[in-house]
GROMACS .gro file of C-alpha atoms in nm:
model
  271
    1UNK     CA    1  -5.058   6.613  -3.315
    2UNK     CA    2  -4.816   6.347  -3.467
    3UNK     CA    3  -4.525   6.571  -3.292
    4UNK     CA    4  -4.716   6.542  -2.933
    5UNK     CA    5  -4.750   6.177  -2.976
    6UNK     CA    6  -4.377   6.099  -3.058
    7UNK     CA    7  -4.300   6.332  -2.742
    8UNK     CA    8  -4.517   6.123  -2.533
    9UNK     CA    9  -4.350   5.791  -2.651
   10UNK     CA   10  -3.984   5.924  -2.579
   11UNK     CA   11  -4.089   6.047  -2.256
   12UNK     CA   12  -4.230   5.706  -2.155
   13UNK     CA   13  -3.913   5.552  -2.243
   14UNK     CA   14  -3.716   5.779  -2.057
   15UNK     CA   15  -3.918   5.718  -1.741
   16UNK     CA   16  -3.878   5.344  -1.784
   17UNK     CA   17  -3.496   5.359  -1.835
   18UNK     CA   18  -3.476   5.602  -1.526
   19UNK     CA   19  -3.677   5.349  -1.315
   20UNK     CA   20  -3.432   5.088  -1.421
   21UNK     CA   21  -3.664   4.886  -1.643
   22UNK     CA   22  -3.496   4.766  -1.950
   23UNK     CA   23  -3.691   4.778  -2.280
   24UNK     CA   24  -3.447   4.523  -2.424
   25UNK     CA   25  -3.534   4.173  -2.353
   26UNK     CA   26  -3.250   3.968  -2.191
   27UNK     CA   27  -3.178   3.617  -2.290
   28UNK     CA   28  -3.227   3.363  -2.028
   29UNK     CA   29  -2.888   3.153  -1.939
   30UNK     CA   30  -2.964   2.792  -1.943
   31UNK     CA   31  -2.700   2.576  -1.766
   32UNK     CA   32  -2.688   2.192  -1.826
   33UNK     CA   33  -2.624   1.985  -1.535
   34UNK     CA   34  -2.257   1.882  -1.500
   35UNK     CA   35  -2.154   1.542  -1.625
   36UNK     CA   36  -2.088   1.265  -1.359
   37UNK     CA   37  -1.699   1.279  -1.285
   38UNK     CA   38  -1.540   0.960  -1.432
   39UNK     CA   39  -1.464   0.668  -1.198
   40UNK     CA   40  -1.093   0.598  -1.197
   41UNK     CA   41  -0.973   0.241  -1.140
   42UNK     CA   42  -0.632   0.227  -1.007
   43UNK     CA   43  -0.395  -0.073  -1.026
   44UNK     CA   44  -0.162  -0.083  -0.733
   45UNK     CA   45   0.129  -0.354  -0.709
   46UNK     CA   46   0.210  -0.413  -0.342
   47UNK     CA   47   0.423  -0.613  -0.128
   48UNK     CA   48   0.253  -0.915   0.010
   49UNK     CA   49   0.298  -0.820   0.377
   50UNK     CA   50   0.028  -0.540   0.285
   51UNK     CA   51  -0.229  -0.818   0.253
   52UNK     CA   52  -0.438  -0.716   0.536
   53UNK     CA   53  -0.401  -0.329   0.582
   54UNK     CA   54  -0.411  -0.207   0.217
   55UNK     CA   55  -0.750  -0.367   0.146
   56UNK     CA   56  -0.870  -0.155   0.427
   57UNK     CA   57  -0.713   0.181   0.320
   58UNK     CA   58  -0.844   0.109  -0.015
   59UNK     CA   59  -1.207   0.070   0.085
   60UNK     CA   60  -1.174   0.390   0.274
   61UNK     CA   61  -1.042   0.575  -0.020
   62UNK     CA   62  -1.306   0.435  -0.251
   63UNK     CA   63  -1.581   0.533  -0.003
   64UNK     CA   64  -1.416   0.897   0.010
   65UNK     CA   65  -1.333   0.950  -0.367
   66UNK     CA   66  -1.572   0.716  -0.561
   67UNK     CA   67  -1.292   0.576  -0.731
   68UNK     CA   68  -1.170   0.219  -0.721
   69UNK     CA   69  -0.855   0.040  -0.659
   70UNK     CA   70  -0.736  -0.312  -0.738
   71UNK     CA   71  -0.435  -0.480  -0.556
   72UNK     CA   72  -0.186  -0.691  -0.725
   73UNK     CA   73  -0.012  -0.843  -0.411
   74UNK     CA   74   0.305  -1.048  -0.435
   75UNK     CA   75   0.686  -1.067  -0.381
   76UNK     CA   76   0.845  -0.719  -0.410
   77UNK     CA   77   1.116  -0.858  -0.654
   78UNK     CA   78   0.851  -1.013  -0.888
   79UNK     CA   79   0.648  -0.723  -0.883
   80UNK     CA   80   0.933  -0.489  -0.985
   81UNK     CA   81   1.018  -0.727  -1.266
   82UNK     CA   82   0.650  -0.684  -1.393
   83UNK     CA   83   0.701  -0.297  -1.393
   84UNK     CA   84   1.022  -0.354  -1.586
   85UNK     CA   85   0.843  -0.553  -1.840
   86UNK     CA   86   0.574  -0.287  -1.899
   87UNK     CA   87   0.286  -0.410  -1.664
   88UNK     CA   88   0.040  -0.106  -1.652
   89UNK     CA   89   0.077  -0.029  -1.271
   90UNK     CA   90  -0.054   0.293  -1.132
   91UNK     CA   91   0.134   0.273  -0.791
   92UNK     CA   92   0.431   0.045  -0.663
   93UNK     CA   93   0.460  -0.027  -0.286
   94UNK     CA   94   0.765  -0.223  -0.219
   95UNK     CA   95   0.859  -0.392   0.110
   96UNK     CA   96   1.218  -0.257   0.051
   97UNK     CA   97   1.306   0.083  -0.084
   98UNK     CA   98   1.607  -0.050  -0.275
   99UNK     CA   99   1.367  -0.205  -0.535
  100UNK     CA  100   1.204   0.158  -0.593
  101UNK     CA  101   1.541   0.298  -0.618
  102UNK     CA  102   1.676   0.044  -0.869
  103UNK     CA  103   1.352   0.126  -1.088
  104UNK     CA  104   1.429   0.484  -1.065
  105UNK     CA  105   1.796   0.441  -1.178
  106UNK     CA  106   1.632   0.267  -1.471
  107UNK     CA  107   1.422   0.554  -1.544
  108UNK     CA  108   1.087   0.362  -1.489
  109UNK     CA  109   0.969   0.589  -1.164
  110UNK     CA  110   0.846   0.937  -1.118
  111UNK     CA  111   1.128   1.025  -0.881
  112UNK     CA  112   0.938   1.300  -0.716
  113UNK     CA  113   0.662   1.055  -0.597
  114UNK     CA  114   0.908   0.831  -0.398
  115UNK     CA  115   0.793   0.819  -0.038
  116UNK     CA  116   0.871   0.582   0.261
  117UNK     CA  117   0.522   0.465   0.408
  118UNK     CA  118   0.635   0.226   0.698
  119UNK     CA  119   0.906   0.022   0.843
  120UNK     CA  120   0.821  -0.356   0.847
  121UNK     CA  121   0.918  -0.606   1.139
  122UNK     CA  122   0.932  -0.975   1.140
  123UNK     CA  123   0.794  -1.256   1.383
  124UNK     CA  124   0.802  -1.606   1.440
  125UNK     CA  125   0.451  -1.744   1.385
  126UNK     CA  126   0.275  -2.070   1.437
  127UNK     CA  127  -0.070  -2.197   1.484
  128UNK     CA  128  -0.264  -2.163   1.808
  129UNK     CA  129  -0.306  -2.533   1.831
  130UNK     CA  130   0.051  -2.584   1.795
  131UNK     CA  131   0.216  -2.745   2.101
  132UNK     CA  132   0.563  -2.549   2.020
  133UNK     CA  133   0.680  -2.305   2.298
  134UNK     CA  134   0.912  -2.082   2.117
  135UNK     CA  135   1.066  -1.804   2.302
  136UNK     CA  136   1.345  -1.685   2.077
  137UNK     CA  137   1.489  -1.743   1.731
  138UNK     CA  138   1.747  -2.019   1.838
  139UNK     CA  139   1.452  -2.230   1.953
  140UNK     CA  140   1.414  -2.299   1.594
  141UNK     CA  141   1.699  -2.560   1.624
  142UNK     CA  142   1.473  -2.771   1.860
  143UNK     CA  143   1.416  -3.134   1.713
  144UNK     CA  144   1.044  -3.123   1.735
  145UNK     CA  145   1.072  -2.856   1.462
  146UNK     CA  146   1.105  -3.010   1.129
  147UNK     CA  147   0.994  -2.750   0.873
  148UNK     CA  148   1.079  -2.371   0.905
  149UNK     CA  149   0.909  -2.160   0.630
  150UNK     CA  150   1.057  -1.826   0.514
  151UNK     CA  151   1.021  -1.625   0.199
  152UNK     CA  152   1.248  -1.661  -0.073
  153UNK     CA  153   1.525  -1.433  -0.017
  154UNK     CA  154   1.621  -1.430  -0.391
  155UNK     CA  155   1.331  -1.184  -0.455
  156UNK     CA  156   1.150  -1.128  -0.132
  157UNK     CA  157   1.275  -0.846   0.103
  158UNK     CA  158   1.115  -1.044   0.418
  159UNK     CA  159   1.306  -1.342   0.310
  160UNK     CA  160   1.625  -1.149   0.299
  161UNK     CA  161   1.543  -1.016   0.655
  162UNK     CA  162   1.467  -1.377   0.759
  163UNK     CA  163   1.790  -1.492   0.638
  164UNK     CA  164   1.979  -1.193   0.793
  165UNK     CA  165   1.815  -1.261   1.136
  166UNK     CA  166   1.912  -1.664   1.132
  167UNK     CA  167   2.272  -1.562   1.015
  168UNK     CA  168   2.277  -1.296   1.321
  169UNK     CA  169   2.178  -1.565   1.535
  170UNK     CA  170   2.451  -1.803   1.391
  171UNK     CA  171   2.176  -2.063   1.298
  172UNK     CA  172   2.144  -2.012   0.920
  173UNK     CA  173   2.374  -2.318   0.811
  174UNK     CA  174   2.215  -2.549   1.088
  175UNK     CA  175   1.867  -2.483   0.970
  176UNK     CA  176   1.921  -2.533   0.596
  177UNK     CA  177   1.758  -2.903   0.590
  178UNK     CA  178   1.464  -2.747   0.760
  179UNK     CA  179   1.378  -2.450   0.550
  180UNK     CA  180   1.097  -2.417   0.311
  181UNK     CA  181   1.055  -2.123   0.091
  182UNK     CA  182   0.750  -1.917  -0.011
  183UNK     CA  183   0.717  -1.708  -0.305
  184UNK     CA  184   0.617  -1.424  -0.091
  185UNK     CA  185   0.558  -1.341   0.297
  186UNK     CA  186   0.204  -1.427   0.275
  187UNK     CA  187   0.252  -1.764   0.116
  188UNK     CA  188   0.509  -1.850   0.359
  189UNK     CA  189   0.282  -1.782   0.664
  190UNK     CA  190   0.001  -2.003   0.479
  191UNK     CA  191   0.268  -2.297   0.484
  192UNK     CA  192   0.256  -2.284   0.868
  193UNK     CA  193  -0.116  -2.202   0.890
  194UNK     CA  194  -0.188  -2.535   0.673
  195UNK     CA  195   0.052  -2.747   0.842
  196UNK     CA  196   0.297  -2.762   0.576
  197UNK     CA  197   0.557  -2.596   0.800
  198UNK     CA  198   0.592  -2.619   1.176
  199UNK     CA  199   0.666  -2.244   1.213
  200UNK     CA  200   0.709  -1.936   0.978
  201UNK     CA  201   0.939  -1.642   0.980
  202UNK     CA  202   0.648  -1.397   0.898
  203UNK     CA  203   0.569  -1.026   0.878
  204UNK     CA  204   0.433  -0.843   1.182
  205UNK     CA  205   0.169  -0.687   0.962
  206UNK     CA  206   0.008  -1.027   0.881
  207UNK     CA  207   0.068  -1.182   1.233
  208UNK     CA  208  -0.113  -0.920   1.425
  209UNK     CA  209  -0.499  -0.893   1.461
  210UNK     CA  210  -0.568  -1.261   1.372
  211UNK     CA  211  -0.534  -1.626   1.512
  212UNK     CA  212  -0.217  -1.765   1.585
  213UNK     CA  213   0.093  -1.726   1.830
  214UNK     CA  214   0.384  -1.505   1.735
  215UNK     CA  215   0.680  -1.349   1.901
  216UNK     CA  216   0.848  -1.021   1.763
  217UNK     CA  217   1.194  -1.056   1.666
  218UNK     CA  218   1.451  -0.806   1.769
  219UNK     CA  219   1.498  -0.539   1.504
  220UNK     CA  220   1.869  -0.547   1.528
  221UNK     CA  221   1.877  -0.912   1.382
  222UNK     CA  222   1.840  -0.777   1.033
  223UNK     CA  223   1.840  -0.461   0.817
  224UNK     CA  224   1.556  -0.234   0.861
  225UNK     CA  225   1.278  -0.300   0.617
  226UNK     CA  226   1.206   0.048   0.495
  227UNK     CA  227   0.906   0.039   0.271
  228UNK     CA  228   0.869   0.279  -0.011
  229UNK     CA  229   0.619   0.343  -0.275
  230UNK     CA  230   0.618   0.543  -0.600
  231UNK     CA  231   0.422   0.594  -0.908
  232UNK     CA  232   0.590   0.431  -1.229
  233UNK     CA  233   0.632   0.637  -1.536
  234UNK     CA  234   0.390   0.434  -1.734
  235UNK     CA  235   0.102   0.462  -1.490
  236UNK     CA  236  -0.235   0.529  -1.651
  237UNK     CA  237  -0.363   0.732  -1.408
  238UNK     CA  238  -0.070   0.917  -1.236
  239UNK     CA  239  -0.215   1.208  -1.086
  240UNK     CA  240  -0.491   0.993  -0.902
  241UNK     CA  241  -0.217   0.759  -0.799
  242UNK     CA  242  -0.040   1.039  -0.637
  243UNK     CA  243  -0.367   1.118  -0.439
  244UNK     CA  244  -0.387   0.762  -0.324
  245UNK     CA  245  -0.013   0.753  -0.204
  246UNK     CA  246  -0.090   1.066  -0.009
  247UNK     CA  247  -0.400   0.907   0.136
  248UNK     CA  248  -0.177   0.600   0.249
  249UNK     CA  249   0.050   0.846   0.406
  250UNK     CA  250  -0.217   1.079   0.530
  251UNK     CA  251  -0.439   1.110   0.853
  252UNK     CA  252  -0.655   0.819   0.712
  253UNK     CA  253  -0.404   0.575   0.615
  254UNK     CA  254  -0.158   0.636   0.887
  255UNK     CA  255  -0.373   0.499   1.182
  256UNK     CA  256  -0.445   0.171   0.981
  257UNK     CA  257  -0.082   0.121   0.905
  258UNK     CA  258   0.005   0.152   1.281
  259UNK     CA  259  -0.278  -0.100   1.366
  260UNK     CA  260  -0.100  -0.336   1.155
  261UNK     CA  261   0.238  -0.291   1.330
  262UNK     CA  262   0.421  -0.071   1.100
  263UNK     CA  263   0.659   0.191   1.233
  264UNK     CA  264   0.560   0.501   1.057
  265UNK     CA  265   0.796   0.767   0.904
  266UNK     CA  266   0.903   1.015   1.171
  267UNK     CA  267   0.786   0.779   1.452
  268UNK     CA  268   0.999   0.563   1.685
  269UNK     CA  269   1.033   0.223   1.623
  270UNK     CA  270   0.904  -0.063   1.853
  271UNK     CA  271   1.093  -0.217   2.102
   0.00000   0.00000   0.00000
């Protein structure tokens, strides 16, 4: 009898196995939800001519990635000095590539991250309610113009461009008594906005798309303002900074750079 009972048990197990039914309980795999991705906050030191366009690009990037970006805007020369002194900067966007190359030579830049992102232009800018009628750069010698604001050429690339343009026009020496110097190109334009100067040699990127009258100065009056960015070696978030740099030079950033008058890498300059 016992022999028959064991035979029945074994036969039943064989049937279950043949039917694909496991007789061994399988542990249930329980997966915990993924933790939320860490929000990265980038610090970007950027030339003052990017005062209008970079916040727009930054807002798009924040919406797309969930990360955050804070801009430290100023004179390129002064921003470069801050990096030399160890400022924790994730991305440096200069108004002239020479400042990035100088930092690279000092071993402070990740060289593979260097990239041009735009070519700047300069304008003669004054308020809409100004009675001035300016047609070209030599009109700055008119007696009704008492003060002309330019960025400090000692550390601001747009100041260097302004000086070169005035020298090319042959009026640099004549204008010396009229010149007032801004710490950066944005402050320079503010001098004219507030009436502390009659007119400013400003950046196209902060002249366009806002109130005021301006004329574009010929590009051949000064050396090209080839603007370059790079990730410093002491960046806290170098990989995310590279992603933001690619965003600036990518399909989202380039239309905005173009909107603010920059000539983009690979494109023809404005006439």
